[in-house]
Coordinates of C-alpha atoms in Angstrom, one line a residue:
Chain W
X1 CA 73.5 106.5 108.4
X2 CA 77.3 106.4 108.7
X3 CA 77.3 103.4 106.6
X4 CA 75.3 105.0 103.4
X5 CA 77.0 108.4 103.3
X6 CA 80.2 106.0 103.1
X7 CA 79.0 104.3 100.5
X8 CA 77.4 107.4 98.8
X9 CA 81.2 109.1 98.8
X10 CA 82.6 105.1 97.8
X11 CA 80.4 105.3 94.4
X12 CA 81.3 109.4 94.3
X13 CA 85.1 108.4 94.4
X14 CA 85.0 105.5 91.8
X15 CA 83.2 108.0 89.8
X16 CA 85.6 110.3 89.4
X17 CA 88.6 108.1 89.4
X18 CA 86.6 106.7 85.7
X19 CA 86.1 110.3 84.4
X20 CA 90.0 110.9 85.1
X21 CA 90.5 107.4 83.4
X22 CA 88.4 108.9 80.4
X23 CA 91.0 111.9 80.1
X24 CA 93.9 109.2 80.7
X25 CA 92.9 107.7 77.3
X26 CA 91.9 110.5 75.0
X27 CA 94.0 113.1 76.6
X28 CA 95.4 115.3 73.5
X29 CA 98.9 115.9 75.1
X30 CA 100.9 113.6 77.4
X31 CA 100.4 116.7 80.1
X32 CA 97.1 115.8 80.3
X33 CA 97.4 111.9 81.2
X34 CA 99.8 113.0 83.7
X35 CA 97.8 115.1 85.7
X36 CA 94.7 112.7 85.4
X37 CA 97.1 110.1 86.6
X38 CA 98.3 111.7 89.9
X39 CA 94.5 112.8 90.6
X40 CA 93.6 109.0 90.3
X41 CA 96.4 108.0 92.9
X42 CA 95.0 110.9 95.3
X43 CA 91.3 110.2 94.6
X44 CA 93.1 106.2 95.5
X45 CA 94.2 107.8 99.0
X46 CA 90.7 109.2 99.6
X47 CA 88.9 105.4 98.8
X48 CA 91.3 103.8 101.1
X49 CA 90.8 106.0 103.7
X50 CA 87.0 105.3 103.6
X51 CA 87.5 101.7 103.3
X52 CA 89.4 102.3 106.5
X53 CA 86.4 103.9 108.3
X54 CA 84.1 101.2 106.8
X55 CA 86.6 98.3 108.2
X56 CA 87.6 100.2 111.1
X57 CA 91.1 99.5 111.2
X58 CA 94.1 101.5 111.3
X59 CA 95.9 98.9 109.0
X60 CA 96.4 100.6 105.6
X61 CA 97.4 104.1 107.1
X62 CA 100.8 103.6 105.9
X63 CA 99.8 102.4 102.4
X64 CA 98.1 105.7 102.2
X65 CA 101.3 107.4 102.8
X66 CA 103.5 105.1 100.3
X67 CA 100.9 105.8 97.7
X68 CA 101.6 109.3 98.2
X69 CA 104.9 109.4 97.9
X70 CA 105.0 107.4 94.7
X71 CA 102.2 109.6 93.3
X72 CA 104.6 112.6 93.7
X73 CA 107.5 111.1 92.4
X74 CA 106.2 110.1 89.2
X75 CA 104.8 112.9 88.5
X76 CA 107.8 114.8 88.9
X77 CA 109.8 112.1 87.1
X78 CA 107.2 112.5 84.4
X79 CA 107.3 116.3 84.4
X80 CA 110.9 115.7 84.3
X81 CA 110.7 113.8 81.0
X82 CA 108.4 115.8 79.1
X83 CA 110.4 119.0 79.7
X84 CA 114.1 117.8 78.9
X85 CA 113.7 114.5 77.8
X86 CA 116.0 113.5 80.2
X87 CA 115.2 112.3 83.6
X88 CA 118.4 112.0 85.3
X89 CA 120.4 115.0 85.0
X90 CA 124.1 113.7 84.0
X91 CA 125.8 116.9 85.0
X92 CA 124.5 120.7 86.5
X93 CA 124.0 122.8 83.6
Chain B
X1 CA 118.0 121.7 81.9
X2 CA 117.0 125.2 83.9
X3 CA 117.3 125.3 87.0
X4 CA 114.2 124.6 89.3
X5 CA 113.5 126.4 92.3
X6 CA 110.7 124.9 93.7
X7 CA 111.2 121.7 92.8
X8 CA 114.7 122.2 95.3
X9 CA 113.0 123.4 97.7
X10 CA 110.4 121.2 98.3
X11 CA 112.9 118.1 97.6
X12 CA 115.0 119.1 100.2
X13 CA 111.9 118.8 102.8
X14 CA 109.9 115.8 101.6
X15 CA 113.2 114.0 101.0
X16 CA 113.6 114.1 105.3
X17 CA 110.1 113.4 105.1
X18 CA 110.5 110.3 102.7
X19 CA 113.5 109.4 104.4
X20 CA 112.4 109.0 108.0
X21 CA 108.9 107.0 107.1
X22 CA 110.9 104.6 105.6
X23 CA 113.2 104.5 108.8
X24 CA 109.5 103.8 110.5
X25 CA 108.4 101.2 108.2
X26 CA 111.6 99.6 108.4
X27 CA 111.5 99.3 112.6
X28 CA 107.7 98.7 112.6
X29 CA 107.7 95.8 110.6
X30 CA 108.0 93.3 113.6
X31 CA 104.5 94.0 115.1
X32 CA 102.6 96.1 112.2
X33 CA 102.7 96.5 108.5
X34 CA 106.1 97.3 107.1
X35 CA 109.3 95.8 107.2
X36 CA 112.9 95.4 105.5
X37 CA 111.3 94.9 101.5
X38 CA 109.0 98.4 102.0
X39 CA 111.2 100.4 103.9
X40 CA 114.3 99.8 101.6
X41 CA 112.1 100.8 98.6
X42 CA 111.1 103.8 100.2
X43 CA 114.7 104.7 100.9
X44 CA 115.0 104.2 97.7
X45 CA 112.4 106.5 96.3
X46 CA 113.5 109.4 98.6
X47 CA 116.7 109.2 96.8
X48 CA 115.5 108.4 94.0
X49 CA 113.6 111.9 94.5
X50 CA 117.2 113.6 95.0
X51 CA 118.8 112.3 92.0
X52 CA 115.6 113.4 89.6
X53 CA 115.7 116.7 91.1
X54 CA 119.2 117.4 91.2
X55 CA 121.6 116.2 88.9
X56 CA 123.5 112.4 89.3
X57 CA 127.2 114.5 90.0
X58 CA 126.0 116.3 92.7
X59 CA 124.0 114.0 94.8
X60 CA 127.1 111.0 94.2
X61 CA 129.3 114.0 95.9
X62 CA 126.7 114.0 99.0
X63 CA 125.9 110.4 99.3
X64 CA 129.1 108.5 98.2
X65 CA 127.3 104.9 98.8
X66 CA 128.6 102.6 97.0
X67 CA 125.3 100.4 96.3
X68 CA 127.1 97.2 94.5
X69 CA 129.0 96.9 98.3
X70 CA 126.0 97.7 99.8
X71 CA 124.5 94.4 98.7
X72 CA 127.1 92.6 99.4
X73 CA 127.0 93.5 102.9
X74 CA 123.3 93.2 103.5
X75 CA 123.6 89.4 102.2
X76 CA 126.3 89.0 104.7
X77 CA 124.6 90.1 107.5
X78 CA 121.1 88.1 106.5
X79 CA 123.1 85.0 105.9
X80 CA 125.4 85.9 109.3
X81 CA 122.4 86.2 111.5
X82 CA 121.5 82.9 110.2
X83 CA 125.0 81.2 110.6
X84 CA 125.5 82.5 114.4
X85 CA 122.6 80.4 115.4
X86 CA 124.2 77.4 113.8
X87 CA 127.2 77.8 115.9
X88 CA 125.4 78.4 118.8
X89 CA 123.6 74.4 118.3
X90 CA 120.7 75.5 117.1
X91 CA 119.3 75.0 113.1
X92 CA 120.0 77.9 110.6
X93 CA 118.4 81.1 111.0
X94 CA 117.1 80.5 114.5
X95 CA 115.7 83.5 116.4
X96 CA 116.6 85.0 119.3
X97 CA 114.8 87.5 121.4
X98 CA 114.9 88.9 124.6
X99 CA 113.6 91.7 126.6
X100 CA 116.0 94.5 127.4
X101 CA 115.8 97.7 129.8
X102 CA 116.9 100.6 127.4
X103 CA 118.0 104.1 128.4
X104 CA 115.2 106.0 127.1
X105 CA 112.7 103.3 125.7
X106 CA 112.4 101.2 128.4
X107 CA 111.5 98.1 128.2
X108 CA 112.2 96.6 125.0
X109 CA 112.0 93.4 122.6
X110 CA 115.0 93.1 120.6
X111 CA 115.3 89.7 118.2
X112 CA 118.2 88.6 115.5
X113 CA 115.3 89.4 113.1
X114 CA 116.3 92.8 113.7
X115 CA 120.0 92.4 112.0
X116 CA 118.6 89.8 109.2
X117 CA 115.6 93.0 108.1
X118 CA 118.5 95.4 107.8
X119 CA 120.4 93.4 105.5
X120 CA 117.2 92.6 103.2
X121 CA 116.9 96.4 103.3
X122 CA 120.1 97.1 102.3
X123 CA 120.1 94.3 99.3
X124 CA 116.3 96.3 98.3
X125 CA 118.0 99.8 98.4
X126 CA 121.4 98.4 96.7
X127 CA 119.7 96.3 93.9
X128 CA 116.8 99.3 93.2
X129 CA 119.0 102.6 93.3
X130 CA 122.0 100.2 91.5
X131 CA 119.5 99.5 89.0
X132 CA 118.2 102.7 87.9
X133 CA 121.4 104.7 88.0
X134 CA 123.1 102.0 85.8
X135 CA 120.2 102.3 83.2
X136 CA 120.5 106.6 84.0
X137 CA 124.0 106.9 82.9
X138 CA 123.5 104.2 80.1
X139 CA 124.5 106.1 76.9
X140 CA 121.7 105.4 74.2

């Protein structure tokens, strides 16, 4: 039972991470590929956190976390970029 | 560029956040996933984090590292840990470990690994922030 509603929320998952794919590639603006792009790395969290339960090992907890944390940064690296141009702020103001 | 509230605030949390995972990463690497390589790059990317969301002036004011030493010393202390073993008789980069009793630990395992890790993680953080701030204030 535990095994099928795993796999039911697995094909769910992949799923989704496709229809954010489909936005990645005809997304009008570059706003819109960003946004699809950090929901695939959190929807990424969620499948390796199943696959977690289905292995039943605590192994990839911390690749959850560094795929957090690299999610977030991008995106606000990418917001950065499409608000200023700049990335790196040379001087305040 | 305006200025960003909330982008400071939460930096200045999650930055500690980033900060002290990779300080786990980097001491759980003898027995579970982790290491020197993962928790220098996360160091990295917590201030990494700083320098996108404040500006390169400020943050070289806080943290005046200077990265191109940095490497230098983290080669020295990998190939160090590797050279006191030859003086000692035995072949380069021979490990030590022992168990100690700490003040607050306890018992502990502490291995010449330990010193050789902290210089691959500071070569990671030296190489990856030196990097990236050298292409940053590259004038196109």
């Amino acid at each position: 039972m535990l095994e099928l509603s795993l796999t039911i929320a697995l094909i769910i998952m992949a799923l989704s991470i496709l229809v954010c794919f489909i936005r990645v590639v005809k997304g009008p603006t570059m706003s819109d590929r960003v946004v699809a792009l950090d929901t695939v790395g959190i929807t990424l969290i969620g499948i390796i956190g199943i696959v977690m339960i289905i292995q039943n090992t605590l192994a990839y907890a911390d690749v959850i976390l560094v795929i957090a944390i690299l999610a977030f940064i991008g995106s606000v690296a990418l917001a950065k970029f499409i608000e200023g141009g700049v990335v790196f702020d040379r001087d305040h103001n | 560029m305006k200025s960003s509230l909330m982008l400071h605030t939460i930096t200045r949390i999650v930055a500690f956040i980033i900060l002290s995972f990779s300080v786990f990463l980097f001491f759980a690497g003898h027995n579970n996933p982790g290491g020197g390589f993962i928790g220098g790059l996360m160091t990295a990317a917590g201030l990494l984090l700083l320098y996108v969301s404040f500006d390169l002036k400020t943050i070289k004011r806080v943290i005046p590292f200077n990265y191109t030493t940095m490497i230098a010393t983290g080669m020295l202390l990998a190939i160090g840990t590797g050279v006191v073993s030859m003086f000692l008789g035995d072949a380069y980069l021979t490990q030590y470990f022992d168990y100690f009793q700490l003040p607050i630990l306890g018992e502990t395992e502490l291995t010449t690994a330990l010193p050789f890790d902290l210089g691959i993680y500071l070569v990671v953080v030296g190489v990856a922030l030196l990097s990236i701030l050298t292409i940053a204030e590259d004038d196109a």
